[in-house]
XYZ file of C-alpha atoms in Angstrom:
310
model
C 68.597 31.248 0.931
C 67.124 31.723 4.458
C 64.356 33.832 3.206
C 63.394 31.144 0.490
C 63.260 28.377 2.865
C 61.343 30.815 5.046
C 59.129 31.915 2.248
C 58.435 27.881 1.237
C 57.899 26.539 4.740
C 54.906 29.315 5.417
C 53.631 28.350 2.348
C 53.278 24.542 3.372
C 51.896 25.754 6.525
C 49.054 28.237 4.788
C 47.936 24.775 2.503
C 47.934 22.894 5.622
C 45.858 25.305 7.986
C 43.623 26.490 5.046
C 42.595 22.415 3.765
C 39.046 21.540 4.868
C 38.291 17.829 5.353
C 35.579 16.206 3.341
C 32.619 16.634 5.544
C 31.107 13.376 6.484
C 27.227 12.360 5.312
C 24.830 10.023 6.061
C 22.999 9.013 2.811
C 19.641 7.272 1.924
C 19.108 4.218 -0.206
C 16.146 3.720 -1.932
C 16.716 0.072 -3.650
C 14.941 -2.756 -5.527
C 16.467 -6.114 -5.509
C 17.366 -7.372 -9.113
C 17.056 -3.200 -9.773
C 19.410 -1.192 -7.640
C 18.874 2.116 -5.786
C 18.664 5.699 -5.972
C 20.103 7.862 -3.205
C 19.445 10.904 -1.286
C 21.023 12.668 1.463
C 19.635 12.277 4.776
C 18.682 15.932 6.183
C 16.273 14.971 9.263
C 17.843 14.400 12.472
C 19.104 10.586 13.675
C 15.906 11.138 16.329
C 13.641 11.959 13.723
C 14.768 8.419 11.370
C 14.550 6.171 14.665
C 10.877 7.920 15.106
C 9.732 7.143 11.065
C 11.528 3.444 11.467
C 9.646 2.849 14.863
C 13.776 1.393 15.972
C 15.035 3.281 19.161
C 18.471 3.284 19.235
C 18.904 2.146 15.550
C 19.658 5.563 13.628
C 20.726 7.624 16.884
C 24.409 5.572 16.698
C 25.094 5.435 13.128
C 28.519 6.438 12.182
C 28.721 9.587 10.123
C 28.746 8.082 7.179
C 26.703 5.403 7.456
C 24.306 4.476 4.621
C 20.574 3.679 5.565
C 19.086 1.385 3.191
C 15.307 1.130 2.508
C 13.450 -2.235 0.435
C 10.102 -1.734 0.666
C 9.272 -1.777 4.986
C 12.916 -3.154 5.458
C 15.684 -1.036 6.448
C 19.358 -2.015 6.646
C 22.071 0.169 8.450
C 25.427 0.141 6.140
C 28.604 1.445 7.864
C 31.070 0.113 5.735
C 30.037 -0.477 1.837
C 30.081 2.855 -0.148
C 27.322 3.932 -2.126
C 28.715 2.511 -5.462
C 28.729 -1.080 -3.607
C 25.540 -1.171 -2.525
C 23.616 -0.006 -5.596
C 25.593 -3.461 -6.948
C 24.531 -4.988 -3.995
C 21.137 -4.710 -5.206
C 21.429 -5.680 -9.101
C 22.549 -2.085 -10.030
C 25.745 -1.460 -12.133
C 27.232 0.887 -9.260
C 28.369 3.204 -11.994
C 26.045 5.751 -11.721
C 25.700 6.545 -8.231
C 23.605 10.191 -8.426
C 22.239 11.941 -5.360
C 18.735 12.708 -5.590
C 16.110 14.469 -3.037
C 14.300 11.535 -1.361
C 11.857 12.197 1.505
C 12.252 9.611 3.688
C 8.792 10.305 5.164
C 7.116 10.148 1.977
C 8.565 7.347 1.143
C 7.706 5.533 4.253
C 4.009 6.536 4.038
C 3.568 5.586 0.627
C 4.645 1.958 0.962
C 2.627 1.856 4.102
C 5.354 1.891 6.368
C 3.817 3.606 9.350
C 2.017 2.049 12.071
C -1.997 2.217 10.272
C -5.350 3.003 12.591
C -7.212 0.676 10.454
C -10.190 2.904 10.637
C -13.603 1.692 9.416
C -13.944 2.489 5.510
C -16.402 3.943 4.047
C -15.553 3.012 0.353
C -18.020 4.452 -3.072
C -18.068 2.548 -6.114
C -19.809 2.737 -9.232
C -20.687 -0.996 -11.099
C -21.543 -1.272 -14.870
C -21.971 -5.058 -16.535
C -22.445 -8.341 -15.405
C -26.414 -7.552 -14.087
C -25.254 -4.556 -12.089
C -25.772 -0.845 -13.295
C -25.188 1.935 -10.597
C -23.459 3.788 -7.808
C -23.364 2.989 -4.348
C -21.003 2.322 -1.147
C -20.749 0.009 1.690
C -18.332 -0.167 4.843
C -15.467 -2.009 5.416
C -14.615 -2.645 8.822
C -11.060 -4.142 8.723
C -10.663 -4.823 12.766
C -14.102 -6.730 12.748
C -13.132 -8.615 9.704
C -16.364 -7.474 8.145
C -18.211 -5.285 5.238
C -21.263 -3.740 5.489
C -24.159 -2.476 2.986
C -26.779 -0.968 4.650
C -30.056 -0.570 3.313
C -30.056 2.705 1.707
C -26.755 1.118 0.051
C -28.967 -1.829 -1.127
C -31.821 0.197 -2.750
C -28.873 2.346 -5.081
C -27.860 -1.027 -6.203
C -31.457 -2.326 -6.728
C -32.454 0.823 -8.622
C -36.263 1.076 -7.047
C -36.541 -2.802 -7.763
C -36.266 -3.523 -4.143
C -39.747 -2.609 -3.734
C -40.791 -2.096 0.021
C -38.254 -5.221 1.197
C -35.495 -3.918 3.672
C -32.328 -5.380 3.103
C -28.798 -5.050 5.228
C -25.988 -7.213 3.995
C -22.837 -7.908 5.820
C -19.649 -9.795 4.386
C -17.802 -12.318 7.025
C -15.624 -14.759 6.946
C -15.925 -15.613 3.099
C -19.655 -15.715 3.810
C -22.806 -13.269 3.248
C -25.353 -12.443 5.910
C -28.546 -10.995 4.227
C -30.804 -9.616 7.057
C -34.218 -8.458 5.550
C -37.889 -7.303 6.075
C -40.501 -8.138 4.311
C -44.262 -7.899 4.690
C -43.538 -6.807 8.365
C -41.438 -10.041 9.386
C -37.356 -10.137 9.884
C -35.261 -12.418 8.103
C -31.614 -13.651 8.311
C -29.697 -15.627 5.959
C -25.955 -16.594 5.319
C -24.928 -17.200 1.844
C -21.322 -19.153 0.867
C -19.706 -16.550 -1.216
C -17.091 -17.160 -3.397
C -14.220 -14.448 -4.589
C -12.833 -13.487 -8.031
C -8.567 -13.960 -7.140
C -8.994 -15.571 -3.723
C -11.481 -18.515 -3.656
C -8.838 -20.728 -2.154
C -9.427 -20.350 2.067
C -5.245 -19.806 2.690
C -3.647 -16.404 2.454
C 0.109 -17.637 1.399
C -1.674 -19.682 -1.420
C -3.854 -16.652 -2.530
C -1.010 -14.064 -2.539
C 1.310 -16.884 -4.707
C -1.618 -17.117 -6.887
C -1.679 -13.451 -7.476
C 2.024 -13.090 -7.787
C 1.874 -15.945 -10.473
C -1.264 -15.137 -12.316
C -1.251 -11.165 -12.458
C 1.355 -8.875 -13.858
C 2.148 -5.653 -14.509
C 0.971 -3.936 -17.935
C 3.189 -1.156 -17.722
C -0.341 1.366 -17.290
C -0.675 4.066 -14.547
C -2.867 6.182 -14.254
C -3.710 8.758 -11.312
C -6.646 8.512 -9.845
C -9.231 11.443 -10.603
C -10.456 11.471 -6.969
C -7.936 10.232 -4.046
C -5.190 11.801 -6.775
C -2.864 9.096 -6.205
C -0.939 6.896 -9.044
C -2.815 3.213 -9.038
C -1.128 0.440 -11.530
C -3.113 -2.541 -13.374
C -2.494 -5.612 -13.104
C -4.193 -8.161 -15.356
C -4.735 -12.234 -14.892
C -7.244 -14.120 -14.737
C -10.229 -14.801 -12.144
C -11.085 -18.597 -11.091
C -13.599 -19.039 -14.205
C -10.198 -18.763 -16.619
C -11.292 -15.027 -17.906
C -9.258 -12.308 -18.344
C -9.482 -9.292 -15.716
C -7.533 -6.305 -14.792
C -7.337 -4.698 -11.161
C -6.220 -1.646 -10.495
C -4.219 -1.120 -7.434
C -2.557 1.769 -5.127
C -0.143 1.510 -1.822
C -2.495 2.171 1.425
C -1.133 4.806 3.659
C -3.582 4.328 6.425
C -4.367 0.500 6.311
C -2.048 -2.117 7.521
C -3.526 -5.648 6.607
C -1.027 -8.125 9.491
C 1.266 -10.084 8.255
C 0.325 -13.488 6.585
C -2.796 -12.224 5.998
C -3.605 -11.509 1.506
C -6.480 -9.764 1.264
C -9.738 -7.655 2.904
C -12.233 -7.630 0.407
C -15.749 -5.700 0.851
C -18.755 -6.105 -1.530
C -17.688 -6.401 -5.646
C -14.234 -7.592 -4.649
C -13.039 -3.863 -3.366
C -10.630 -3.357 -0.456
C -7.231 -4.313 0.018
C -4.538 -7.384 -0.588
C -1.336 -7.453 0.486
C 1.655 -8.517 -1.389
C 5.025 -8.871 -0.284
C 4.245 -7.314 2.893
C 2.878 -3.893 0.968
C -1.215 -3.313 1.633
C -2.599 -1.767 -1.690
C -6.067 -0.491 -2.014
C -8.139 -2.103 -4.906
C -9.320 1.282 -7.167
C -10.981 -1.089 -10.333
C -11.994 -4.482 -11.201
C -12.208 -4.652 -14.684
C -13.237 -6.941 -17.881
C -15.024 -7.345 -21.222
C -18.063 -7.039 -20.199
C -17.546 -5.565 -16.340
C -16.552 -2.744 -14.323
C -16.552 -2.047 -10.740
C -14.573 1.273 -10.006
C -14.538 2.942 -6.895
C -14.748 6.350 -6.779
C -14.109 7.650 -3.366
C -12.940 6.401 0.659
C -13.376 8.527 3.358
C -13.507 7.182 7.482
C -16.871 6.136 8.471
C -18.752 4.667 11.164
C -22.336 2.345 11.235
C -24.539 0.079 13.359
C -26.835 -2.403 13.204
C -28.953 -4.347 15.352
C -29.736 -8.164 14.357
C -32.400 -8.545 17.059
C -35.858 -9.982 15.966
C -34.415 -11.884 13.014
C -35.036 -15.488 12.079
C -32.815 -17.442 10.489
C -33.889 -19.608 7.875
């Protein structure tokens, strides 16, 4: 009898020493309102997560298992919903809770996340329809609030019909300044300019309008230089017709808040909706398209001295 009792008690004790605790983890959410999330483990270091997030102090005293939870730019710390909760939290059936491989850094970049340089832009396009028939680039200078086509830019566009004239054009404040030469005197005039999606002069109106007015059409494509997935969006422009832009997230270009978009010459360069900067890739209709076809970091000058306004 003693040596059963014996015999039973080291068992308990073997079971007891030999059970491992469920190891606690610190998870990723990925989530969409009205969609849910998807979730990852987190395998960078709490230092690392405060250094994507630009938070001291946020990651670097989350609990073990502590969920961090991404929308877009906004992250949430979770300490005390599980996984299943918040995927209903965000319109998902929590009933299907799989753990995926998410890079959080990836992620971050490609919803432009990160702190951006906001670099000058030099941006290519290539224009077909509507009078235009060619390839050329300007720069777009986001911290001056301007776009530039220098002459050589011009004379692509003009294709040799720009005879001897010089002509620099620069895009401000809704506005065109033409400088030119001709027949050895300087020349400056500013044009009104109106824009295809954003004629009306307020940002939150403009971004509404494009929220309202454009949707998705369920196309992707990636694009065959930058190699990045851009999505249309079609709507119409302030003359009624029908248009489609194509449009990408920006990793390197932040436009500030309130502001909707950073256009250059034919409508290209940036809007930002819902706090997300995309880069316009096309500008599309019947009998139209402006495409552009490559964006590298560039720099330019100009000097407006000697010219007359008239």
């Amino acid at each position: 009898m003693k040596n059963i009792l014996f015999l039973f008690l080291f068992l308990q004790l073997s079971l007891y020493g030999n059970a491992q605790p469920k190891k606690a983890r610190q998870h990723l959410a990925v989530c969409n309102q009205g969609s849910g999330c998807r979730f990852s483990e987190i395998t960078v270091s709490a230092a690392e997560v405060d250094k994507l997030l630009g938070k001291t102090g946020f990651w670097t005293t989350a609990s073990p298992n502590a969920t961090l939870i991404l929308n877009n730019c906004e992250s949430k710390k979770n300490e005390k919903l599980s996984l299943e909760e918040v995927d209903r939290m965000y319109g998902g059936s929590g009933k299907k809770v799989v753990i995926q491989t998410i890079s959080l850094q990836k992620y971050l970049k490609e919803k432009g996340c990160f702190g951006c340089p906001n670099t000058t832009k030099k941006i290519s396009f290539r224009a077909s329809g509507g009078g235009q028939q060619g390839s050329s680039y300007f720069f777009l200078n986001l911290k001056a609030g301007e776009a530039y086509m220098p002459n050589e830019a011009f004379q692509k566009m003009a294709n040799g019909e720009g005879g001897e004239m010089v002509v620099d054009q620069f895009i401000r404040n809704n506005a065109m300044d033409i400088y030119a030469i001709a027949g050895g005197k300087k020349y400056h005039q500013k044009m009104a300019l109106g824009t295809t999606i954003s004629g009306i002069k307020n940002d939150a109106v403009n971004e509404q309008r494009f929220k309202k007015d454009f949707r998705k059409t369920g196309k992707t494509r990636k694009h065959p230089t930058i190699g990045k997935t851009e999505t249309e969006y079609r709507g119409k422009d302030d003359e009624g017709k029908i248009i489609s832009f194509w449009i990408m997230p920006s990793s390197d270009v932040c436009l500030p808040k309130g502001k909707f978009d950073a256009f250059g010459f034919y409508n290209l360069g940036y809007i930002s909706v819902d706090g997300i900067t995309y880069l316009v890739t096309e500008i599309s209709g019947n009998d139209f398209q402006i495409k552009l076809t490559g964006i590298s970091d560039g720099t330019y000058k100009f000097n407006p001295a000697g010219y007359q306004s008239y």
